[in-house]
XYZ file of C-alpha atoms in Angstrom:
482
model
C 14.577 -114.498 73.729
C 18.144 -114.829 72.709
C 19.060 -113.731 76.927
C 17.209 -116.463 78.460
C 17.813 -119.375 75.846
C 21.740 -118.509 76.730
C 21.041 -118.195 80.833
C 19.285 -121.827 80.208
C 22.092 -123.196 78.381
C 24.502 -121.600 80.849
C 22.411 -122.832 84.073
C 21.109 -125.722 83.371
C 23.985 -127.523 80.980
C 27.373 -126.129 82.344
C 26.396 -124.939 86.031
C 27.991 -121.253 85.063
C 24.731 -119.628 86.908
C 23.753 -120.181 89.547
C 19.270 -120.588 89.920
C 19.052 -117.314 91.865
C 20.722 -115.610 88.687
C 18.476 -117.492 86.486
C 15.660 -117.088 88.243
C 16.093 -113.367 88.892
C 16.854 -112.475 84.990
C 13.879 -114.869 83.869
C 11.766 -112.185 86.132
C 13.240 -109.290 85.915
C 13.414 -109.438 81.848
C 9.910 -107.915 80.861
C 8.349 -104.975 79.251
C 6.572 -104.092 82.627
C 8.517 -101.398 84.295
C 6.192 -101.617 87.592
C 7.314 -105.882 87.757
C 11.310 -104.570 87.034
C 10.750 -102.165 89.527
C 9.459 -104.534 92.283
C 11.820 -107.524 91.205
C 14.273 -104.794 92.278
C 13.354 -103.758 95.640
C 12.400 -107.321 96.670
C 15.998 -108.018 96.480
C 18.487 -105.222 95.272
C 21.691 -106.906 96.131
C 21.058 -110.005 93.797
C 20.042 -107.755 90.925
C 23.881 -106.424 91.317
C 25.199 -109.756 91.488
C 23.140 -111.418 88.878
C 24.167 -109.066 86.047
C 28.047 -108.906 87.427
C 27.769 -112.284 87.287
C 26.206 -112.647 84.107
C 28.635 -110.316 82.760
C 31.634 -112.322 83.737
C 30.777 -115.704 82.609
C 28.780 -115.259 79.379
C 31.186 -114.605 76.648
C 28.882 -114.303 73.425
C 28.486 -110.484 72.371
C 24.995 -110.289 71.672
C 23.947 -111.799 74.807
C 26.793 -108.939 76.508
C 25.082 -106.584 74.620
C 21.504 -107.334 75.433
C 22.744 -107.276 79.356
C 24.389 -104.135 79.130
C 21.351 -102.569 77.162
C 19.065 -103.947 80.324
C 21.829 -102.401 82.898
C 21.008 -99.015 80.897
C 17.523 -98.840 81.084
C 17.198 -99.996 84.922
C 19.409 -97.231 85.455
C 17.800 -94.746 83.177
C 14.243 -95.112 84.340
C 16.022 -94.540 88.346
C 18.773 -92.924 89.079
C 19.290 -93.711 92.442
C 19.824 -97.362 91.565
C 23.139 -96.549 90.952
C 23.511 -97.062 94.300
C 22.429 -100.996 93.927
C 26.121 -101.662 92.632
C 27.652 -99.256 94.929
C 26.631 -101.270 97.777
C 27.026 -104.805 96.383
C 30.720 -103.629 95.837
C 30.662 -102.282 99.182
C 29.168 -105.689 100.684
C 31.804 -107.708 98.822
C 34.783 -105.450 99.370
C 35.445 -104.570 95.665
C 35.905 -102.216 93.249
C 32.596 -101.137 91.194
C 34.184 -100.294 87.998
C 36.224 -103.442 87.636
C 34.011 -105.609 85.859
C 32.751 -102.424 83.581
C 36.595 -101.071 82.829
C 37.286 -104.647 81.571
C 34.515 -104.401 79.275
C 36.101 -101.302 77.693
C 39.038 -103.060 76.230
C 36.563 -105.515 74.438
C 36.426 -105.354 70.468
C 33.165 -104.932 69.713
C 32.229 -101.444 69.356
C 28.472 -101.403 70.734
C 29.895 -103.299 74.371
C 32.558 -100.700 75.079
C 30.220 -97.681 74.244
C 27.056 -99.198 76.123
C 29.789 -99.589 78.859
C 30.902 -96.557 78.515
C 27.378 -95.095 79.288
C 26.651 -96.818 82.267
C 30.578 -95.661 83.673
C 29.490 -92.413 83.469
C 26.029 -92.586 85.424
C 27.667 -94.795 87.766
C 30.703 -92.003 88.214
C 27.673 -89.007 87.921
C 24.678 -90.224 89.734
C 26.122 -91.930 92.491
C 26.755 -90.732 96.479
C 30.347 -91.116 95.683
C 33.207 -89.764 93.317
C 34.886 -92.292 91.055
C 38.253 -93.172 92.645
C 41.439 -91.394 91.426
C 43.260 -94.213 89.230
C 39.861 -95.579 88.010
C 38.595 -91.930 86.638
C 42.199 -91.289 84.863
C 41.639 -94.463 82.829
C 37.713 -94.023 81.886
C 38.751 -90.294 80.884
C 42.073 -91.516 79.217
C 39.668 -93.959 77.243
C 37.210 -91.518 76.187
C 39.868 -88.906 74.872
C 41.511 -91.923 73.045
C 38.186 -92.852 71.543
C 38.082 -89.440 70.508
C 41.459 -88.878 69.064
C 41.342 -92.384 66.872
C 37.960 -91.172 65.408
C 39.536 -88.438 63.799
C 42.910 -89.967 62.472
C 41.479 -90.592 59.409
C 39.842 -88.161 56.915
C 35.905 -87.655 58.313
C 33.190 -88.514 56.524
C 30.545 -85.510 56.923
C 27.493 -88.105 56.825
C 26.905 -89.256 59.929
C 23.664 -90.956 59.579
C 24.495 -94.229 58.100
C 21.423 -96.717 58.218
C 22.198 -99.595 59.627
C 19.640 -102.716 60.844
C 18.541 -102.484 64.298
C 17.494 -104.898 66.672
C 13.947 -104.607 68.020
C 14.529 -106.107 71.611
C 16.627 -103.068 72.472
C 15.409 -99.838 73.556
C 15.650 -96.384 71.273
C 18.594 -94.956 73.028
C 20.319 -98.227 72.569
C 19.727 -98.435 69.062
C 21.148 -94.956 68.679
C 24.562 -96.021 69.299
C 24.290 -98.073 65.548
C 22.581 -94.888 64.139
C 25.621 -93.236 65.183
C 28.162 -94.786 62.847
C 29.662 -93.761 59.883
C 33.299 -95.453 58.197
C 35.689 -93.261 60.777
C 33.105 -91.736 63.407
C 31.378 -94.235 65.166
C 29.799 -94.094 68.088
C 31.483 -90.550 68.788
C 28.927 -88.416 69.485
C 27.832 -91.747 72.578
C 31.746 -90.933 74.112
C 30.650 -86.852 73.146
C 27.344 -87.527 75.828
C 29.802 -89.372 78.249
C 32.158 -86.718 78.864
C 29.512 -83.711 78.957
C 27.689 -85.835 81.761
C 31.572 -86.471 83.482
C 32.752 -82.717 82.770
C 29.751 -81.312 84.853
C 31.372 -82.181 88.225
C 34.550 -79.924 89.126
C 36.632 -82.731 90.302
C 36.338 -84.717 87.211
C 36.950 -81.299 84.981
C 40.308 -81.178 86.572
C 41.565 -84.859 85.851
C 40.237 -84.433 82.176
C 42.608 -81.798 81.834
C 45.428 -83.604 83.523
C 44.724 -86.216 80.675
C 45.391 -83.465 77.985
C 41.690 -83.657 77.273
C 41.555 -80.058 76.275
C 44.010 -80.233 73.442
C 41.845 -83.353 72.481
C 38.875 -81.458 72.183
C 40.300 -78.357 70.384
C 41.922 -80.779 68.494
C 38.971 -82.335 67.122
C 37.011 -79.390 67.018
C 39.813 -77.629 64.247
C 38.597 -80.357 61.804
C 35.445 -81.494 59.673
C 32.930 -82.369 62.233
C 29.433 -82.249 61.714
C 27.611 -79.453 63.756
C 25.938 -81.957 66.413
C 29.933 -82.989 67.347
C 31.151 -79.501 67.387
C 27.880 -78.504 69.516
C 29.090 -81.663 72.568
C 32.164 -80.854 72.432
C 31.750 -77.071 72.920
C 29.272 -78.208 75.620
C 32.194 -79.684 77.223
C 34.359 -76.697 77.187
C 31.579 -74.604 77.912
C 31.032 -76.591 81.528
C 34.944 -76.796 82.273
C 34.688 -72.712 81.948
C 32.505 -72.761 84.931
C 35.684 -73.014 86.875
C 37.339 -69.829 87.449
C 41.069 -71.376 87.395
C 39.995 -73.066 83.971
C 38.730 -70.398 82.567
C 41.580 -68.719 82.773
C 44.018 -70.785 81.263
C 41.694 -71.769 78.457
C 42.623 -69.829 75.810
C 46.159 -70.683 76.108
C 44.846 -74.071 74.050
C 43.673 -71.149 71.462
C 40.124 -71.711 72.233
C 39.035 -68.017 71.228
C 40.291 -68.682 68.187
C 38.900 -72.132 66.906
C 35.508 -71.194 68.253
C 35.465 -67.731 66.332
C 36.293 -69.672 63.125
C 33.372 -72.263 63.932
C 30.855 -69.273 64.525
C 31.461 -67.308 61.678
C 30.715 -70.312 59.725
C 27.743 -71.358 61.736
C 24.359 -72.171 60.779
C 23.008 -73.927 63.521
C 21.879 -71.791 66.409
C 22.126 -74.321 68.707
C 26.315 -74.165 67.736
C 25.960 -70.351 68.027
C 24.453 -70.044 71.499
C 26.682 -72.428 72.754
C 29.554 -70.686 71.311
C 28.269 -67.298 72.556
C 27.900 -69.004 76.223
C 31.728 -69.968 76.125
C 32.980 -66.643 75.063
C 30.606 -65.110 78.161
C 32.029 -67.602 80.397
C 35.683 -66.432 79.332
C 35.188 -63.103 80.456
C 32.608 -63.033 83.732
C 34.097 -66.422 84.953
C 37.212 -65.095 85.361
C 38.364 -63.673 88.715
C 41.583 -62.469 87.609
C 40.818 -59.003 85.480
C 43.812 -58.780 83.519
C 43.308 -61.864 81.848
C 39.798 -61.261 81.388
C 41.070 -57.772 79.604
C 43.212 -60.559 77.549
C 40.448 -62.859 76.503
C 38.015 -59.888 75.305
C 41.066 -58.501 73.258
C 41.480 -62.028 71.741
C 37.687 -61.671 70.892
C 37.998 -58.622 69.079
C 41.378 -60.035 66.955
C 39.601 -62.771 66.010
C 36.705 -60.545 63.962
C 34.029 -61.825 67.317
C 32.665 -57.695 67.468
C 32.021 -58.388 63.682
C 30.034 -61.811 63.887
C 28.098 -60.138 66.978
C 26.908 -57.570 64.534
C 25.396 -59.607 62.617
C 24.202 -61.875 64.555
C 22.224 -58.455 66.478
C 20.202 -57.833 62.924
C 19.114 -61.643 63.028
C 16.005 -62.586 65.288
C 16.128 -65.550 67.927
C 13.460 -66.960 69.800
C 15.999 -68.202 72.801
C 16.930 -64.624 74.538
C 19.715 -66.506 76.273
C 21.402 -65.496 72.788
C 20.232 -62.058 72.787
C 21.546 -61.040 76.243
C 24.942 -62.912 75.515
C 25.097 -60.735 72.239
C 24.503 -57.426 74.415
C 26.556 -58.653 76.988
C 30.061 -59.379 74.373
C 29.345 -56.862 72.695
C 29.402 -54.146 75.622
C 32.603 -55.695 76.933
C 34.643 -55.838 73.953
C 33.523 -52.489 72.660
C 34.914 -51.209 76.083
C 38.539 -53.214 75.521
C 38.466 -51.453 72.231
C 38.231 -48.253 74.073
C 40.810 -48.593 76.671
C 42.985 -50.801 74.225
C 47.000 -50.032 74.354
C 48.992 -51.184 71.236
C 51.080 -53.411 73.500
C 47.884 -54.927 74.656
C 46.750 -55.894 71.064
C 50.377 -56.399 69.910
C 51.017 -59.404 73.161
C 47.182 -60.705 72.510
C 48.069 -61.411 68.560
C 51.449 -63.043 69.710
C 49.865 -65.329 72.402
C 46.964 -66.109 69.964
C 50.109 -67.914 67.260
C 47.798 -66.117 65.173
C 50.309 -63.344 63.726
C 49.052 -61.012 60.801
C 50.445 -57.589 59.175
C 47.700 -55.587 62.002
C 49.606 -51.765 62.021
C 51.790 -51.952 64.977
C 54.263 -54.638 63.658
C 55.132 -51.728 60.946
C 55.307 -48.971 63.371
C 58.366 -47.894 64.167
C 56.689 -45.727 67.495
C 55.306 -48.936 68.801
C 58.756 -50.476 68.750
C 61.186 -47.668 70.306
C 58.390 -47.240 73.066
C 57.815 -50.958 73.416
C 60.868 -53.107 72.695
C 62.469 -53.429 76.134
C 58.588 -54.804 77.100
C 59.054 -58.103 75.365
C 61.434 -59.296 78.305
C 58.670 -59.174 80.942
C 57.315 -62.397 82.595
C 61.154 -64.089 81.660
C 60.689 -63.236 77.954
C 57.271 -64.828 77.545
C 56.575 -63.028 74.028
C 59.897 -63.382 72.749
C 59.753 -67.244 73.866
C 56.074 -67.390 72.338
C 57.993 -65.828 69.241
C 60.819 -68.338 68.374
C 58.470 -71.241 69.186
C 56.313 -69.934 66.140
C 59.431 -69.899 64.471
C 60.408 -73.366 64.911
C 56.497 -75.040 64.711
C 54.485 -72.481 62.213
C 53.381 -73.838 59.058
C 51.879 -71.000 57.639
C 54.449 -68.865 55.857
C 52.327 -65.263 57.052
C 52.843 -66.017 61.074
C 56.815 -67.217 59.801
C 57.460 -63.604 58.127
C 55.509 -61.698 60.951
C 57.586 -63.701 63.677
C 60.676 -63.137 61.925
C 60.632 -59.695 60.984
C 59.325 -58.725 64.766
C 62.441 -60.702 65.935
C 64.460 -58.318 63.630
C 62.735 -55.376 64.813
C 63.156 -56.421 68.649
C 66.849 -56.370 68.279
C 67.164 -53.597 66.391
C 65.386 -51.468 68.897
C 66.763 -53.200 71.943
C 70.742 -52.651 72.961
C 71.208 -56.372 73.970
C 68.167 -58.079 71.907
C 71.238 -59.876 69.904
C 72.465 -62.005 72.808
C 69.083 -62.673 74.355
C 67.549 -63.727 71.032
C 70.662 -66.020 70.418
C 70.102 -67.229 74.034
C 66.320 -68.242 73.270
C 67.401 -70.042 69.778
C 65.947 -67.516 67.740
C 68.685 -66.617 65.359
C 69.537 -70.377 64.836
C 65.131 -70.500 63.749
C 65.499 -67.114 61.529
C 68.372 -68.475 59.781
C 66.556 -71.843 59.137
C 64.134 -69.857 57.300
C 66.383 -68.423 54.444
C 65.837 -71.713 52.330
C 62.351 -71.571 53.417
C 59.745 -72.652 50.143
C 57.947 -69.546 50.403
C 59.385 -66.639 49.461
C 57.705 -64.013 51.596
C 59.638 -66.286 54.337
C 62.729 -66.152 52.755
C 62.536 -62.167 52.426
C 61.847 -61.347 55.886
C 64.176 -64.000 57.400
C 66.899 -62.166 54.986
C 65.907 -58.712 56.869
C 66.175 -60.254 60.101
C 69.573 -61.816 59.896
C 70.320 -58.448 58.710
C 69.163 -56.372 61.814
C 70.700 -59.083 63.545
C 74.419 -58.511 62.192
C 73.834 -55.332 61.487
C 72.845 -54.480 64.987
C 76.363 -56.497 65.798
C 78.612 -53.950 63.460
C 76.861 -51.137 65.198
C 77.657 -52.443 68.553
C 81.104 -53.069 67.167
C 81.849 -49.565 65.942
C 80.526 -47.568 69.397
C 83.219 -50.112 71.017
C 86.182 -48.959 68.579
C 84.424 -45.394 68.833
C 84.782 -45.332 72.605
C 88.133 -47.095 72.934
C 89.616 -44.556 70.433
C 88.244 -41.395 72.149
C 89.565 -42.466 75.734
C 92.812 -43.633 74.320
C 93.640 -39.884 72.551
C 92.789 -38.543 75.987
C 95.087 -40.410 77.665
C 98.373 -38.602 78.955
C 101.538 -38.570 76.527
C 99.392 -39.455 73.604
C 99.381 -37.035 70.796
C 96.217 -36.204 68.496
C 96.522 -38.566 65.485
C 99.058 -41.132 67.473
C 97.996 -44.693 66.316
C 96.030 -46.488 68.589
C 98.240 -49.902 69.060
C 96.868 -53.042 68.524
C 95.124 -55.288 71.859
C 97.013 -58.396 71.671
């Protein structure tokens, strides 16, 4: 075998190995799993050592591959030998992930993914958490590994063929399976982080990374269902946190996953879906938001993909009760729904559409003044659409509901000016659309409009107290303020 002609070569020609390492990897490297076994609790501590050492002093990949693949499998067929590097580290006073990390700035794509693998079963299935600075680079690595796979345009066929190596096991030879011209290996860093993601402490530094906009990210482009179905699996676990459930859908969550389920044919991608969305609202400790979530459901067409999905027949009931259950708590939202509740849902959401209450003038003389609350959080939400949208139907909704704002509100001028919005709405007249360009027009409008209005009370009142003054006659000239 290619492993011991190397350790041979290395041993006996350059004195690199030491004969314990080459005497324990002649052994241990056998189909038997009852002689790797034994080899292993003969002498646990030089297993560590052997393949650490091994690891840093043999330079050729395929003999780094074939060591790594061996690492795998010892630790796949036992968990708890995890704990074999844990306490060689601990013996020799150094770090664990040291000689692994290193490994994941190599070139060669199999090395850093097979590494990658045995980080995160070190990190899950050990006694102890994986230290602060060490975690925030493995999870900084694995949101960077997904991010570059999706720079380019994908390539929906993600089953290239390519020629596999007998002496490695299945799961290893998945990882080549895996590839395809701008995807590989991504759905090996996908099973990484859903291992990582299931303990709360490491949920918390993946979003300190930014790792949710990374998966949303990925998730809003061409992805073939198994991808979309780990990576929901990801958010679905981080919802199992109450505090993360709650500020999920500010990364507009509801709405990428409602797109991917009404477009769904996989029930696999369904149920998972389905799980999220439950998660969003009985996860949750704080009710208003949960209130929020279910009305971000019901914008985003969910009550209509639940009734379809109750005339279809599943075998897992997991997906029937989550079907009763969504569809019993957003049919009650519906019910106690408030036109300010729908109207600040739709804004939040960046999602803005023609839905009645931007037209009605009701919902603005009773509801104007409400945009200020929470230090103008709508409004704010508002001109940021204005200055980021591309699409030219959440540009003329934004626009003209900054128009209406002001028109209904005595000082919306100044506080709109204040929060850049005029400076956005004006940006907009030589906008390419001309939908855009119409309701920006109407806004600027309102805006000086509102201003002459303002203007003319001013003269109005000035006038009326100056022809009550004493000594001044009815019709006397009102002089000029210098």
């Amino acid at each position: 075998m290619a492993i011991i002609s190397t350790v041979r070569e290395c041993h006996y020609k350059s004195h690199m190995i030491s004969k314990e390492d080459h005497d324990f990897i002649v052994a241990f490297d056998t189909n038997d799993p009852n002689v790797r076994d034994a080899k292993l609790k003969e002498n646990p501590h030089q297993a560590a050592k052997t393949f650490l050492n091994l690891l840093g002093h043999i330079s050729k990949d395929q003999t780094i591959q074939y060591i790594l693949t061996m690492i795998d499998d010892m630790l796949q067929e036992d968990r708890s030998r995890v704990e074999i590097f844990r306490e060689h580290s601990n013996r020799k006073r150094e770090s664990v992930w040291g000689p692994f990390l290193n490994l994941l700035n190599r070139q060669d794509g199999f090395i850093m993914n097979m590494t990658s693998r045995i980080i995160a079963k070190l990190a899950c299935w050990s006694h102890d958490l994986m230290e602060k600075t060490d975690l925030q680079f493995y999870l900084t690595w694995l949101k960077d590994q997904l991010k570059l796979s999706f720079e380019a345009p994908q390539d929906t066929n993600f089953h290239a063929r390519v020629e596999q190596d007998n002496t490695m096991d299945k799961e290893a030879n998945e990882l080549h399976e895996l590839q395809s011209p701008n995807n590989e290996y991504i759905q090996s860093v996908a099973r990484c982080l859903q291992m990582m993601l299931r303990i709360d402490e490491y949920r918390f530094a993946f979003v300190s990374v930014d790792g949710i906009s990374t998966l949303i990210s990925v998730l809003s482009g061409r992805v073939n269902f198994q991808v979309q179905y780990q990576l929901i699996f990801c958010i679905w676990v981080l919802t199992f946190n109450p505090l993360l459930a709650e500020k999920m859908n500010k990364f507009s969550v509801i709405p990428i996953l409602a797109d991917i389920l009404s477009d769904s044919v996989k029930e696999k991608v369904t149920r998972i879906i389905l799980a999220v969305f439950r998660n969003l609202i009985e996860k949750v400790e704080d009710g208003q938001v949960a209130k929020e979530h279910c009305i971000a459901m019901v914008q985003c067409k969910v009550l209509k993909q639940l009734s379809i999905l109750g005339q279809r027949k599943f075998d897992d009931e997991d997906i029937t009760d989550d079907i009763e259950f969504l569809n019993d708590k957003l049919q009650a939202s519906v019910q106690d729904l408030s036109s300010f509740d729908e109207y600040s849902t739709e804004v939040k959401s960046g999602r803005l559409e023609w839905s009645p209450v931007h037209k009605s003038g009701k919902f603005w003389r009773e509801n104007a003044n409400r945009l200020n609350e929470k230090n103008y959080e709508l409004l704010r939400i508002l001109v940021h659409l204005l200055e980021t949208s591309k699409d030219p139907l959440v540009l003329s909704v934004a626009s003209f509901d900054v128009g209406e704002y002001v028109r209904h509100y005595p000082r919306g001028k100044h506080i709109i000016e204040q929060l850049g919005g005029k400076q956005r709405v004006m940006q907009l007249l030589g906008h390419e659309d001309p939908n855009v360009r119409y309701e920006a027009l109407l806004a600027v409008q309102k805006l000086m409009v509102h201003n002459w209005e303002y203007l003319g009370k001013q003269l109005e009142k000035e006038q009326t107290g100056t022809s009550n003054a004493p000594g001044t006659k009815p019709g006397a000239q009102v002089p000029a303020k210098a």
